[in-house]
Amino acid sequence: MTSTPDRPSAPASATGRPTSADARAALAHASGARLGTDRDRRVHALAIAGFGVAMGVFVVASRVAETTGAGTGVLTALYLGALVALAGWQKRAAGTIPRNGRLIGYVGLGATLALTWVSIIWLNVRQGDARRAGLPDQVDSWWVYACAALLTALPMLVAGHLIDRQRR
């Protein structure tokens, strides 16, 4: 029996052409597949939040190290190493980038950088006021550093939360 181009007589595996049932099955599989997973979103959210926390801790730790005379070079190396390790983990652990994840992360980073400058200026003004009052350079109260760290980290924490909670 010979076959016509419209109706193959052999199954799809023998001719290499998919049947309509194969096409329907492939379409059902493709429509059910998801580009991003909950794990990928969680990885990106944690990494973004981790970058913010690292930046907030660095602002405070560098100020304390500067005031106490500790090694700021070692602190900077540890900070950069932590950022590189966090970026490497994010790249390896996530298979995909969540929808709008880059945009949300970059907006959070920009806001964090702006608020980092605000925190540094605020800490410098406090130190200048203390010097004008005749006080020696000293470590500020814990709440001052907590506010500076939170102010610095907050945009990245919000960005991480937005990435984690975006519509699935």
Short mmCIF file of C-alpha atoms in Angstrom, two decimals:
data_model
loop_
_atom_site.label_atom_id
_atom_site.label_comp_id
_atom_site.label_asym_id
_atom_site.label_seq_id
_atom_site.Cartn_x
_atom_site.Cartn_y
_atom_site.Cartn_z
CA MET A 1 0.00 0.00 0.00
CA THR A 2 1.34 3.40 -0.90
CA SER A 3 0.72 6.47 1.16
CA THR A 4 -0.30 9.90 0.04
CA PRO A 5 1.39 13.04 1.41
CA ASP A 6 -1.78 13.87 3.37
CA ARG A 7 -2.22 10.48 5.01
CA PRO A 8 0.87 8.55 6.04
CA SER A 9 0.28 4.84 6.40
CA ALA A 10 3.14 4.35 8.88
CA PRO A 11 3.23 5.64 12.47
CA ALA A 12 4.98 8.97 13.23
CA SER A 13 8.10 7.24 14.52
CA ALA A 14 8.71 5.55 11.17
CA THR A 15 8.16 8.62 8.99
CA GLY A 16 9.51 11.25 11.35
CA ARG A 17 6.38 13.37 11.04
CA PRO A 18 4.28 13.89 14.18
CA THR A 19 0.65 12.92 14.18
CA SER A 20 -2.10 15.23 15.39
CA ALA A 21 -2.22 13.30 18.67
CA ASP A 22 1.53 13.89 19.12
CA ALA A 23 1.04 17.59 18.42
CA ARG A 24 -1.81 17.84 20.95
CA ALA A 25 0.28 16.07 23.59
CA ALA A 26 3.26 18.37 22.94
CA LEU A 27 1.04 21.45 23.13
CA ALA A 28 -0.49 20.29 26.42
CA HIS A 29 2.98 19.65 27.84
CA ALA A 30 4.30 23.04 26.67
CA SER A 31 1.34 24.98 28.04
CA GLY A 32 1.76 23.29 31.42
CA ALA A 33 5.48 24.03 31.60
CA ARG A 34 6.59 27.02 33.66
CA LEU A 35 9.56 29.18 32.85
CA GLY A 36 10.37 30.09 36.41
CA THR A 37 9.99 28.01 39.51
CA ASP A 38 9.23 28.97 43.08
CA ARG A 39 12.77 27.95 43.97
CA ASP A 40 14.25 30.33 41.37
CA ARG A 41 12.15 33.18 42.72
CA ARG A 42 13.20 32.35 46.27
CA VAL A 43 16.89 32.20 45.30
CA HIS A 44 16.74 35.58 43.58
CA ALA A 45 14.74 37.12 46.42
CA LEU A 46 17.21 35.86 49.04
CA ALA A 47 20.19 37.00 46.99
CA ILE A 48 18.76 40.49 46.48
CA ALA A 49 17.92 40.78 50.17
CA GLY A 50 21.36 39.41 51.05
CA PHE A 51 23.06 42.09 48.93
CA GLY A 52 21.09 44.75 50.80
CA VAL A 53 21.94 43.31 54.21
CA ALA A 54 25.62 43.04 53.25
CA MET A 55 25.64 46.67 52.15
CA GLY A 56 23.94 47.81 55.35
CA VAL A 57 26.32 45.83 57.54
CA PHE A 58 29.30 47.15 55.59
CA VAL A 59 28.26 50.79 56.06
CA VAL A 60 28.04 50.26 59.81
CA ALA A 61 31.10 48.01 60.14
CA SER A 62 33.28 50.37 58.13
CA ARG A 63 32.24 53.28 60.35
CA VAL A 64 32.98 51.31 63.52
CA ALA A 65 36.30 50.09 62.08
CA GLU A 66 37.23 53.64 61.11
CA THR A 67 36.39 54.95 64.59
CA THR A 68 38.19 52.20 66.47
CA GLY A 69 41.21 52.02 64.15
CA ALA A 70 40.58 48.40 63.07
CA GLY A 71 41.64 47.16 59.62
CA THR A 72 39.30 48.63 57.03
CA GLY A 73 41.20 46.88 54.24
CA VAL A 74 40.40 43.47 55.68
CA LEU A 75 36.80 44.50 56.17
CA THR A 76 36.54 45.66 52.55
CA ALA A 77 38.06 42.39 51.31
CA LEU A 78 35.56 40.39 53.38
CA TYR A 79 32.70 42.53 52.06
CA LEU A 80 33.73 42.10 48.43
CA GLY A 81 34.26 38.38 48.96
CA ALA A 82 30.77 38.07 50.45
CA LEU A 83 29.25 39.90 47.47
CA VAL A 84 31.08 37.69 44.96
CA ALA A 85 30.09 34.53 46.85
CA LEU A 86 26.46 35.67 47.00
CA ALA A 87 26.42 36.46 43.27
CA GLY A 88 28.00 33.10 42.46
CA TRP A 89 25.45 31.25 44.58
CA GLN A 90 22.61 33.14 42.91
CA LYS A 91 23.89 32.30 39.44
CA ARG A 92 24.43 28.61 40.21
CA ALA A 93 21.33 27.96 42.30
CA ALA A 94 18.72 29.54 40.01
CA GLY A 95 17.91 28.07 36.63
CA THR A 96 15.93 31.08 35.42
CA ILE A 97 15.51 34.73 36.24
CA PRO A 98 12.03 35.55 37.53
CA ARG A 99 9.83 37.86 35.48
CA ASN A 100 10.85 41.48 36.15
CA GLY A 101 13.49 40.20 38.59
CA ARG A 102 16.31 42.18 37.04
CA LEU A 103 14.30 45.40 36.87
CA ILE A 104 13.12 45.07 40.47
CA GLY A 105 16.66 44.24 41.58
CA TYR A 106 18.20 47.20 39.75
CA VAL A 107 15.61 49.62 41.13
CA GLY A 108 16.27 48.25 44.62
CA LEU A 109 20.01 48.56 44.08
CA GLY A 110 19.70 52.16 42.89
CA ALA A 111 17.58 53.09 45.88
CA THR A 112 19.98 51.28 48.22
CA LEU A 113 22.95 53.15 46.77
CA ALA A 114 21.14 56.46 47.19
CA LEU A 115 20.20 55.65 50.77
CA THR A 116 23.75 54.45 51.45
CA TRP A 117 24.93 57.95 50.68
CA VAL A 118 22.20 59.35 52.94
CA SER A 119 23.33 57.04 55.75
CA ILE A 120 26.98 57.96 55.32
CA ILE A 121 26.18 61.67 55.25
CA TRP A 122 23.99 61.30 58.35
CA LEU A 123 26.77 59.47 60.22
CA ASN A 124 29.32 62.11 59.13
CA VAL A 125 27.08 64.96 60.27
CA ARG A 126 26.64 63.27 63.65
CA GLN A 127 30.41 62.86 63.94
CA GLY A 128 30.99 66.49 62.93
CA ASP A 129 28.47 67.70 65.50
CA ALA A 130 30.24 65.67 68.20
CA ARG A 131 33.61 67.13 67.19
CA ARG A 132 32.22 70.68 67.27
CA ALA A 133 30.87 69.96 70.74
CA GLY A 134 34.40 69.01 71.82
CA LEU A 135 33.73 65.29 72.17
CA PRO A 136 36.40 62.80 71.10
CA ASP A 137 35.72 60.42 68.19
CA GLN A 138 33.83 57.49 69.58
CA VAL A 139 31.49 54.74 68.53
CA ASP A 140 27.88 55.98 68.31
CA SER A 141 24.97 54.34 70.06
CA TRP A 142 23.77 50.99 68.71
CA TRP A 143 20.47 52.48 67.56
CA VAL A 144 22.27 54.95 65.29
CA TYR A 145 24.07 52.13 63.53
CA ALA A 146 20.92 50.00 63.42
CA CYS A 147 19.03 52.87 61.74
CA ALA A 148 21.85 53.43 59.24
CA ALA A 149 22.05 49.72 58.38
CA LEU A 150 18.27 49.40 58.04
CA LEU A 151 18.04 52.55 55.94
CA THR A 152 20.71 51.18 53.62
CA ALA A 153 19.30 47.66 53.35
CA LEU A 154 15.59 48.46 53.21
CA PRO A 155 15.19 48.98 49.42
CA MET A 156 16.92 45.70 48.63
CA LEU A 157 14.86 43.91 51.28
CA VAL A 158 11.69 45.29 49.71
CA ALA A 159 12.93 44.29 46.24
CA GLY A 160 13.62 40.76 47.46
CA HIS A 161 10.15 40.58 48.96
CA LEU A 162 8.57 41.81 45.72
CA ILE A 163 10.47 39.22 43.68
CA ASP A 164 9.46 36.43 46.05
CA ARG A 165 5.79 37.43 46.16
CA GLN A 166 5.17 38.25 42.51
CA ARG A 167 2.38 36.43 40.76
CA ARG A 168 3.25 32.84 40.09
#
